[in-house]
Amino acid sequence: MKSYVLYPGCVMPTEQYAYEMSIREVFPILDIKLVDLKGFSCCGEPIKSVNQMLSLALSARNIALAEKEGLDIFAPCPMCHLALSESKRILDSDPKMNEKINKFLLDEGLSYSGKSDIVNTLDLLYDIIGIENIKKHVKKPLKDLKVATHYGCHLIRPSEIGRPDDSENPQKMEKILEAIDAKPLDYPEKLDCCGALLTTNLPESALTKTGQKLQKVQEHGFDAFIDTCPWCHRQYDAKQIKAGETVAIKLEVPVLYLTQLLGLSFGISNEKLGLDLNLSPVNKLIIGGK
């Protein structure tokens, strides 16, 4: 069993509990041990445009905590994964910046060396665990459940930093879903943004983007909408009713985390996967066939 430090970020442990619950249920079944560390802070991404040095220092500190334990980092949130990955790239390629940041870390007895890798949910499931291993644990095949995937912006861009999947034609989530007998189908709006980052300054525009994409998903006849990002999930799940009102349509799209759908196919209960916390109509789904 391979061990990873679970880096929860800010949104998952304070609001998007269902993601963490499903992660903690699914990955041990797939022989991944999740290690909890004390002392993690924000990844730094939300303040990067205001103070890039502080953002870099926060990410480096979080990585250094994992390095101290000799473990790689599992960051389920794509925004956190991007922040940590981008900081690692900078520190590994810029000796002067590396030295400057390590001076900050010295006050806590920490140091950044670049030894820890940073992985996301897709990295773990597709590249490390593998499709064949996922198939071995399926107890309730999803019998051609038609699903729409949503990758979001931070998971696949910017490509030069190294993201978990291709920025123009991501397919890893589709392959994972096929492994549990779901039927992921392509659709023109697949790469559209959820609108979350517009929420503070342009809340109506944010809800419009959310509603427009869900409207298309509903019109295409999908049974479920699958994501891996707590920010995106908040828009599509928790704000679905408001988004529907914004675009003047009644939306009834079941929105689940990828790990929740995997857990259902593994035979894990709704309660343990946090499905009662989903605010979209997930009770519409028939899981495991007729």
mmCIF file of C-alpha atoms in Angstrom:
data_model
loop_
_atom_site.group_PDB
_atom_site.id
_atom_site.type_symbol
_atom_site.label_atom_id
_atom_site.label_comp_id
_atom_site.label_asym_id
_atom_site.label_seq_id
_atom_site.Cartn_x
_atom_site.Cartn_y
_atom_site.Cartn_z
ATOM 1 C CA MET A 1 0.000 0.000 0.000
ATOM 2 C CA LYS A 2 1.469 3.332 -1.092
ATOM 3 C CA SER A 3 1.127 6.308 1.255
ATOM 4 C CA TYR A 4 0.358 9.918 0.374
ATOM 5 C CA VAL A 5 -0.077 12.981 2.513
ATOM 6 C CA LEU A 6 -3.622 14.232 1.976
ATOM 7 C CA TYR A 7 -3.503 17.973 1.390
ATOM 8 C CA PRO A 8 -7.132 19.053 1.953
ATOM 9 C CA GLY A 9 -6.857 22.721 1.029
ATOM 10 C CA CYS A 10 -9.466 25.146 2.359
ATOM 11 C CA VAL A 11 -12.752 24.477 0.555
ATOM 12 C CA MET A 12 -12.922 20.691 0.938
ATOM 13 C CA PRO A 13 -12.657 20.462 4.769
ATOM 14 C CA THR A 14 -14.753 23.564 5.472
ATOM 15 C CA GLU A 15 -17.585 23.163 2.977
ATOM 16 C CA GLN A 16 -17.262 20.354 0.430
ATOM 17 C CA TYR A 17 -17.254 17.530 2.963
ATOM 18 C CA ALA A 18 -18.654 14.990 0.514
ATOM 19 C CA TYR A 19 -15.484 15.096 -1.558
ATOM 20 C CA GLU A 20 -13.297 14.320 1.438
ATOM 21 C CA MET A 21 -15.670 11.636 2.698
ATOM 22 C CA SER A 22 -15.713 9.846 -0.647
ATOM 23 C CA ILE A 23 -11.941 10.157 -1.029
ATOM 24 C CA ARG A 24 -11.378 8.592 2.391
ATOM 25 C CA GLU A 25 -13.684 5.698 1.491
ATOM 26 C CA VAL A 26 -12.506 4.988 -2.052
ATOM 27 C CA PHE A 27 -8.721 5.227 -1.991
ATOM 28 C CA PRO A 28 -7.989 2.739 0.834
ATOM 29 C CA ILE A 29 -9.943 0.152 -1.192
ATOM 30 C CA LEU A 30 -7.518 0.874 -4.038
ATOM 31 C CA ASP A 31 -4.485 0.321 -1.764
ATOM 32 C CA ILE A 32 -3.710 3.987 -1.184
ATOM 33 C CA LYS A 33 -3.033 5.039 2.411
ATOM 34 C CA LEU A 34 -3.904 8.652 3.187
ATOM 35 C CA VAL A 35 -1.771 10.331 5.844
ATOM 36 C CA ASP A 36 -2.970 13.418 7.720
ATOM 37 C CA LEU A 37 -0.451 16.058 8.756
ATOM 38 C CA LYS A 38 -0.909 18.951 11.161
ATOM 39 C CA GLY A 39 0.088 22.459 10.195
ATOM 40 C CA PHE A 40 -1.069 22.775 6.595
ATOM 41 C CA SER A 41 -2.150 26.255 5.484
ATOM 42 C CA CYS A 42 -3.860 27.686 2.409
ATOM 43 C CA CYS A 43 -2.068 26.765 -0.819
ATOM 44 C CA GLY A 44 -1.540 30.452 -1.617
ATOM 45 C CA GLU A 45 -3.321 30.506 -4.983
ATOM 46 C CA PRO A 46 -6.052 33.017 -3.961
ATOM 47 C CA ILE A 47 -3.458 35.689 -3.094
ATOM 48 C CA LYS A 48 -1.047 35.121 -5.979
ATOM 49 C CA SER A 49 -2.194 38.200 -7.896
ATOM 50 C CA VAL A 50 -1.671 40.374 -4.798
ATOM 51 C CA ASN A 51 1.525 38.933 -3.317
ATOM 52 C CA GLN A 52 3.297 36.329 -5.432
ATOM 53 C CA MET A 53 6.151 35.887 -2.955
ATOM 54 C CA LEU A 54 3.776 35.092 -0.091
ATOM 55 C CA SER A 55 1.824 32.725 -2.326
ATOM 56 C CA LEU A 56 5.037 30.919 -3.233
ATOM 57 C CA ALA A 57 6.149 30.755 0.401
ATOM 58 C CA LEU A 58 2.826 29.250 1.501
ATOM 59 C CA SER A 59 2.995 26.534 -1.145
ATOM 60 C CA ALA A 60 6.640 25.800 -0.372
ATOM 61 C CA ARG A 61 5.856 25.513 3.332
ATOM 62 C CA ASN A 62 3.098 22.987 2.685
ATOM 63 C CA ILE A 63 5.365 20.924 0.445
ATOM 64 C CA ALA A 64 8.150 21.118 3.037
ATOM 65 C CA LEU A 65 5.845 19.651 5.691
ATOM 66 C CA ALA A 66 5.275 16.604 3.480
ATOM 67 C CA GLU A 67 8.972 16.355 2.621
ATOM 68 C CA LYS A 68 9.754 16.230 6.326
ATOM 69 C CA GLU A 69 7.714 13.005 6.456
ATOM 70 C CA GLY A 70 9.294 11.670 3.269
ATOM 71 C CA LEU A 71 5.956 11.442 1.474
ATOM 72 C CA ASP A 72 4.400 12.660 -1.760
ATOM 73 C CA ILE A 73 1.339 14.920 -1.683
ATOM 74 C CA PHE A 74 -2.176 14.115 -2.840
ATOM 75 C CA ALA A 75 -3.998 17.399 -3.532
ATOM 76 C CA PRO A 76 -7.580 16.619 -4.666
ATOM 77 C CA CYS A 77 -8.466 20.273 -5.305
ATOM 78 C CA PRO A 78 -7.241 21.285 -8.798
ATOM 79 C CA MET A 79 -6.583 24.856 -7.668
ATOM 80 C CA CYS A 80 -4.393 23.643 -4.802
ATOM 81 C CA HIS A 81 -2.703 21.127 -7.086
ATOM 82 C CA LEU A 82 -1.923 23.902 -9.559
ATOM 83 C CA ALA A 83 -0.541 26.205 -6.854
ATOM 84 C CA LEU A 84 1.713 23.522 -5.386
ATOM 85 C CA SER A 85 2.837 22.281 -8.817
ATOM 86 C CA GLU A 86 3.610 25.764 -10.096
ATOM 87 C CA SER A 87 5.561 26.620 -6.944
ATOM 88 C CA LYS A 88 7.524 23.380 -7.205
ATOM 89 C CA ARG A 89 8.368 24.193 -10.822
ATOM 90 C CA ILE A 90 9.634 27.665 -9.873
ATOM 91 C CA LEU A 91 11.653 26.501 -6.881
ATOM 92 C CA ASP A 92 13.186 23.569 -8.752
ATOM 93 C CA SER A 93 14.336 25.778 -11.630
ATOM 94 C CA ASP A 94 15.324 29.005 -9.847
ATOM 95 C CA PRO A 95 18.164 28.560 -7.303
ATOM 96 C CA LYS A 96 17.980 32.174 -6.109
ATOM 97 C CA MET A 97 14.261 31.977 -5.410
ATOM 98 C CA ASN A 98 14.765 28.596 -3.778
ATOM 99 C CA GLU A 99 17.336 30.103 -1.423
ATOM 100 C CA LYS A 100 15.111 33.079 -0.607
ATOM 101 C CA ILE A 101 12.089 30.913 0.197
ATOM 102 C CA ASN A 102 14.148 28.509 2.295
ATOM 103 C CA LYS A 103 15.253 31.435 4.461
ATOM 104 C CA PHE A 104 11.590 32.013 5.304
ATOM 105 C CA LEU A 105 11.066 28.339 6.070
ATOM 106 C CA LEU A 106 14.083 28.201 8.368
ATOM 107 C CA ASP A 107 12.133 29.982 11.113
ATOM 108 C CA GLU A 108 9.932 26.882 11.451
ATOM 109 C CA GLY A 109 12.756 24.414 11.072
ATOM 110 C CA LEU A 110 11.576 23.498 7.586
ATOM 111 C CA SER A 111 13.325 23.329 4.235
ATOM 112 C CA TYR A 112 12.208 22.777 0.658
ATOM 113 C CA SER A 113 14.252 20.278 -1.370
ATOM 114 C CA GLY A 114 11.875 19.304 -4.193
ATOM 115 C CA LYS A 115 11.755 15.624 -3.261
ATOM 116 C CA SER A 116 7.990 15.295 -2.894
ATOM 117 C CA ASP A 117 5.802 14.806 -5.943
ATOM 118 C CA ILE A 118 2.331 16.345 -6.089
ATOM 119 C CA VAL A 119 -0.555 14.330 -7.521
ATOM 120 C CA ASN A 120 -4.237 14.983 -8.153
ATOM 121 C CA THR A 121 -7.265 12.685 -8.124
ATOM 122 C CA LEU A 122 -6.869 11.866 -11.831
ATOM 123 C CA ASP A 123 -3.138 11.180 -11.438
ATOM 124 C CA LEU A 124 -3.819 8.683 -8.679
ATOM 125 C CA LEU A 125 -6.725 6.914 -10.318
ATOM 126 C CA TYR A 126 -5.497 6.747 -13.909
ATOM 127 C CA ASP A 127 -1.697 6.826 -13.811
ATOM 128 C CA ILE A 128 -0.833 5.264 -10.451
ATOM 129 C CA ILE A 129 -3.663 2.902 -9.499
ATOM 130 C CA GLY A 130 -4.607 2.096 -13.085
ATOM 131 C CA ILE A 131 -7.774 1.164 -14.927
ATOM 132 C CA GLU A 132 -7.402 -2.598 -14.461
ATOM 133 C CA ASN A 133 -7.083 -2.257 -10.686
ATOM 134 C CA ILE A 134 -10.199 -0.097 -10.573
ATOM 135 C CA LYS A 135 -12.135 -2.736 -12.526
ATOM 136 C CA LYS A 136 -11.242 -5.381 -9.919
ATOM 137 C CA HIS A 137 -13.208 -3.567 -7.228
ATOM 138 C CA VAL A 138 -16.442 -2.919 -9.131
ATOM 139 C CA LYS A 139 -19.372 -4.609 -7.355
ATOM 140 C CA LYS A 140 -22.233 -2.611 -8.866
ATOM 141 C CA PRO A 141 -21.550 -1.806 -12.531
ATOM 142 C CA LEU A 142 -23.275 1.384 -13.622
ATOM 143 C CA LYS A 143 -24.920 -0.246 -16.660
ATOM 144 C CA ASP A 144 -24.349 2.415 -19.284
ATOM 145 C CA LEU A 145 -25.265 5.365 -17.069
ATOM 146 C CA LYS A 146 -24.862 8.343 -19.417
ATOM 147 C CA VAL A 147 -22.502 10.817 -17.779
ATOM 148 C CA ALA A 148 -21.068 14.202 -18.704
ATOM 149 C CA THR A 149 -17.578 14.957 -17.430
ATOM 150 C CA HIS A 150 -16.408 18.378 -16.294
ATOM 151 C CA TYR A 151 -12.652 18.917 -15.983
ATOM 152 C CA GLY A 152 -12.641 22.608 -15.094
ATOM 153 C CA CYS A 153 -9.909 25.123 -15.819
ATOM 154 C CA HIS A 154 -7.231 24.493 -13.181
ATOM 155 C CA LEU A 155 -7.069 20.743 -13.771
ATOM 156 C CA ILE A 156 -5.915 21.000 -17.391
ATOM 157 C CA ARG A 157 -4.351 24.471 -17.708
ATOM 158 C CA PRO A 158 -1.777 25.916 -18.100
ATOM 159 C CA SER A 159 -0.297 22.931 -19.891
ATOM 160 C CA GLU A 160 3.313 24.153 -19.647
ATOM 161 C CA ILE A 161 3.264 23.571 -15.892
ATOM 162 C CA GLY A 162 2.273 19.959 -16.346
ATOM 163 C CA ARG A 163 -1.378 19.189 -15.657
ATOM 164 C CA PRO A 164 -3.076 15.842 -15.026
ATOM 165 C CA ASP A 165 -4.617 15.680 -18.509
ATOM 166 C CA ASP A 166 -4.538 17.205 -21.992
ATOM 167 C CA SER A 167 -5.805 20.800 -22.154
ATOM 168 C CA GLU A 168 -7.653 20.370 -25.460
ATOM 169 C CA ASN A 169 -8.923 16.802 -25.312
ATOM 170 C CA PRO A 170 -8.812 15.376 -21.770
ATOM 171 C CA GLN A 171 -9.872 11.721 -21.612
ATOM 172 C CA LYS A 172 -8.669 10.241 -18.318
ATOM 173 C CA MET A 173 -11.952 10.768 -16.511
ATOM 174 C CA GLU A 174 -13.775 9.085 -19.381
ATOM 175 C CA LYS A 175 -11.491 6.037 -19.164
ATOM 176 C CA ILE A 176 -12.032 5.811 -15.397
ATOM 177 C CA LEU A 177 -15.805 6.009 -15.830
ATOM 178 C CA GLU A 178 -15.752 3.344 -18.540
ATOM 179 C CA ALA A 179 -13.956 1.076 -16.055
ATOM 180 C CA ILE A 180 -17.068 1.111 -13.851
ATOM 181 C CA ASP A 181 -19.371 0.543 -16.861
ATOM 182 C CA ALA A 182 -20.623 4.118 -17.017
ATOM 183 C CA LYS A 183 -21.077 5.656 -20.451
ATOM 184 C CA PRO A 184 -19.245 9.007 -20.713
ATOM 185 C CA LEU A 185 -20.279 10.903 -23.830
ATOM 186 C CA ASP A 186 -18.612 13.867 -25.463
ATOM 187 C CA TYR A 187 -20.477 17.171 -25.740
ATOM 188 C CA PRO A 188 -19.560 20.593 -27.207
ATOM 189 C CA GLU A 189 -19.582 22.445 -23.868
ATOM 190 C CA LYS A 190 -17.286 19.977 -22.097
ATOM 191 C CA LEU A 191 -14.406 22.431 -21.564
ATOM 192 C CA ASP A 192 -16.539 25.453 -20.627
ATOM 193 C CA CYS A 193 -15.676 27.175 -17.330
ATOM 194 C CA CYS A 194 -17.989 26.793 -14.311
ATOM 195 C CA GLY A 195 -17.861 30.525 -13.568
ATOM 196 C CA ALA A 196 -16.674 30.182 -9.953
ATOM 197 C CA LEU A 197 -13.841 32.702 -10.233
ATOM 198 C CA LEU A 198 -16.311 35.403 -11.307
ATOM 199 C CA THR A 199 -18.362 35.021 -8.126
ATOM 200 C CA THR A 200 -16.821 37.840 -6.088
ATOM 201 C CA ASN A 201 -16.939 40.619 -8.683
ATOM 202 C CA LEU A 202 -19.568 39.406 -11.149
ATOM 203 C CA PRO A 203 -21.880 37.009 -9.283
ATOM 204 C CA GLU A 204 -24.659 37.082 -11.880
ATOM 205 C CA SER A 205 -22.192 36.370 -14.685
ATOM 206 C CA ALA A 206 -20.836 33.449 -12.653
ATOM 207 C CA LEU A 207 -24.304 31.956 -12.229
ATOM 208 C CA THR A 208 -25.061 32.539 -15.903
ATOM 209 C CA LYS A 209 -22.040 30.470 -16.954
ATOM 210 C CA THR A 210 -23.013 27.752 -14.482
ATOM 211 C CA GLY A 211 -26.616 27.703 -15.637
ATOM 212 C CA GLN A 212 -25.807 27.749 -19.338
ATOM 213 C CA LYS A 213 -23.572 24.698 -19.096
ATOM 214 C CA LEU A 214 -26.023 22.738 -16.943
ATOM 215 C CA GLN A 215 -28.822 23.663 -19.338
ATOM 216 C CA LYS A 216 -26.893 22.107 -22.220
ATOM 217 C CA VAL A 217 -26.080 19.014 -20.149
ATOM 218 C CA GLN A 218 -29.780 18.640 -19.363
ATOM 219 C CA GLU A 219 -30.780 19.137 -22.998
ATOM 220 C CA HIS A 220 -28.240 16.516 -24.117
ATOM 221 C CA GLY A 221 -30.031 13.973 -21.902
ATOM 222 C CA PHE A 222 -27.201 13.030 -19.529
ATOM 223 C CA ASP A 223 -28.058 11.019 -16.407
ATOM 224 C CA ALA A 224 -25.345 12.627 -14.282
ATOM 225 C CA PHE A 225 -22.669 15.325 -14.301
ATOM 226 C CA ILE A 226 -19.282 14.357 -12.859
ATOM 227 C CA ASP A 227 -16.500 16.615 -11.554
ATOM 228 C CA THR A 228 -13.385 16.519 -9.360
ATOM 229 C CA CYS A 229 -13.105 20.161 -8.262
ATOM 230 C CA PRO A 230 -14.702 21.531 -5.059
ATOM 231 C CA TRP A 231 -14.988 25.011 -6.590
ATOM 232 C CA CYS A 232 -16.740 23.717 -9.699
ATOM 233 C CA HIS A 233 -18.879 21.363 -7.635
ATOM 234 C CA ARG A 234 -20.106 24.240 -5.492
ATOM 235 C CA GLN A 235 -21.328 25.999 -8.629
ATOM 236 C CA TYR A 236 -23.002 23.033 -10.273
ATOM 237 C CA ASP A 237 -24.380 21.327 -7.165
ATOM 238 C CA ALA A 238 -25.007 23.842 -4.364
ATOM 239 C CA LYS A 239 -25.867 26.733 -6.674
ATOM 240 C CA GLN A 240 -27.813 24.785 -9.279
ATOM 241 C CA ILE A 241 -31.243 26.164 -8.355
ATOM 242 C CA LYS A 242 -29.975 29.750 -8.334
ATOM 243 C CA ALA A 243 -28.140 29.169 -11.625
ATOM 244 C CA GLY A 244 -31.344 27.844 -13.157
ATOM 245 C CA GLU A 245 -33.244 30.920 -12.046
ATOM 246 C CA THR A 246 -30.550 33.112 -13.600
ATOM 247 C CA VAL A 247 -30.941 31.485 -17.022
ATOM 248 C CA ALA A 248 -34.714 31.062 -16.610
ATOM 249 C CA ILE A 249 -34.889 27.261 -16.697
ATOM 250 C CA LYS A 250 -35.604 24.562 -14.139
ATOM 251 C CA LEU A 251 -32.435 22.528 -13.748
ATOM 252 C CA GLU A 252 -32.550 18.957 -12.434
ATOM 253 C CA VAL A 253 -29.063 17.628 -13.103
ATOM 254 C CA PRO A 254 -27.545 15.150 -10.606
ATOM 255 C CA VAL A 255 -24.007 16.361 -9.862
ATOM 256 C CA LEU A 256 -21.513 14.005 -8.206
ATOM 257 C CA TYR A 257 -17.827 13.904 -7.496
ATOM 258 C CA LEU A 258 -15.970 11.268 -9.483
ATOM 259 C CA THR A 259 -15.018 9.582 -6.205
ATOM 260 C CA GLN A 260 -18.682 9.396 -5.173
ATOM 261 C CA LEU A 261 -19.626 7.587 -8.373
ATOM 262 C CA LEU A 262 -16.645 5.254 -8.013
ATOM 263 C CA GLY A 263 -17.689 4.547 -4.441
ATOM 264 C CA LEU A 264 -21.215 3.649 -5.513
ATOM 265 C CA SER A 265 -19.839 1.185 -8.051
ATOM 266 C CA PHE A 266 -17.645 -0.291 -5.293
ATOM 267 C CA GLY A 267 -20.739 -0.917 -3.156
ATOM 268 C CA ILE A 268 -20.083 1.828 -0.598
ATOM 269 C CA SER A 269 -23.194 3.276 1.038
ATOM 270 C CA ASN A 270 -24.662 6.658 0.120
ATOM 271 C CA GLU A 271 -24.127 7.856 3.680
ATOM 272 C CA LYS A 272 -20.414 7.053 3.740
ATOM 273 C CA LEU A 273 -19.948 8.794 0.385
ATOM 274 C CA GLY A 274 -21.680 11.945 1.616
ATOM 275 C CA LEU A 275 -24.427 11.794 -1.001
ATOM 276 C CA ASP A 276 -26.891 13.261 1.494
ATOM 277 C CA LEU A 277 -24.783 16.420 1.338
ATOM 278 C CA ASN A 278 -25.242 16.852 -2.412
ATOM 279 C CA LEU A 279 -27.866 19.513 -3.071
ATOM 280 C CA SER A 280 -28.578 18.512 -6.673
ATOM 281 C CA PRO A 281 -31.141 15.713 -7.306
ATOM 282 C CA VAL A 282 -28.776 12.739 -7.007
ATOM 283 C CA ASN A 283 -31.698 10.583 -5.829
ATOM 284 C CA LYS A 284 -32.770 10.443 -9.499
ATOM 285 C CA LEU A 285 -29.958 8.007 -10.243
ATOM 286 C CA ILE A 286 -30.482 4.269 -10.452
ATOM 287 C CA ILE A 287 -27.164 2.722 -9.489
ATOM 288 C CA GLY A 288 -26.147 -0.851 -10.150
ATOM 289 C CA GLY A 289 -28.632 -1.682 -12.857
ATOM 290 C CA LYS A 290 -32.236 -2.833 -12.629
#
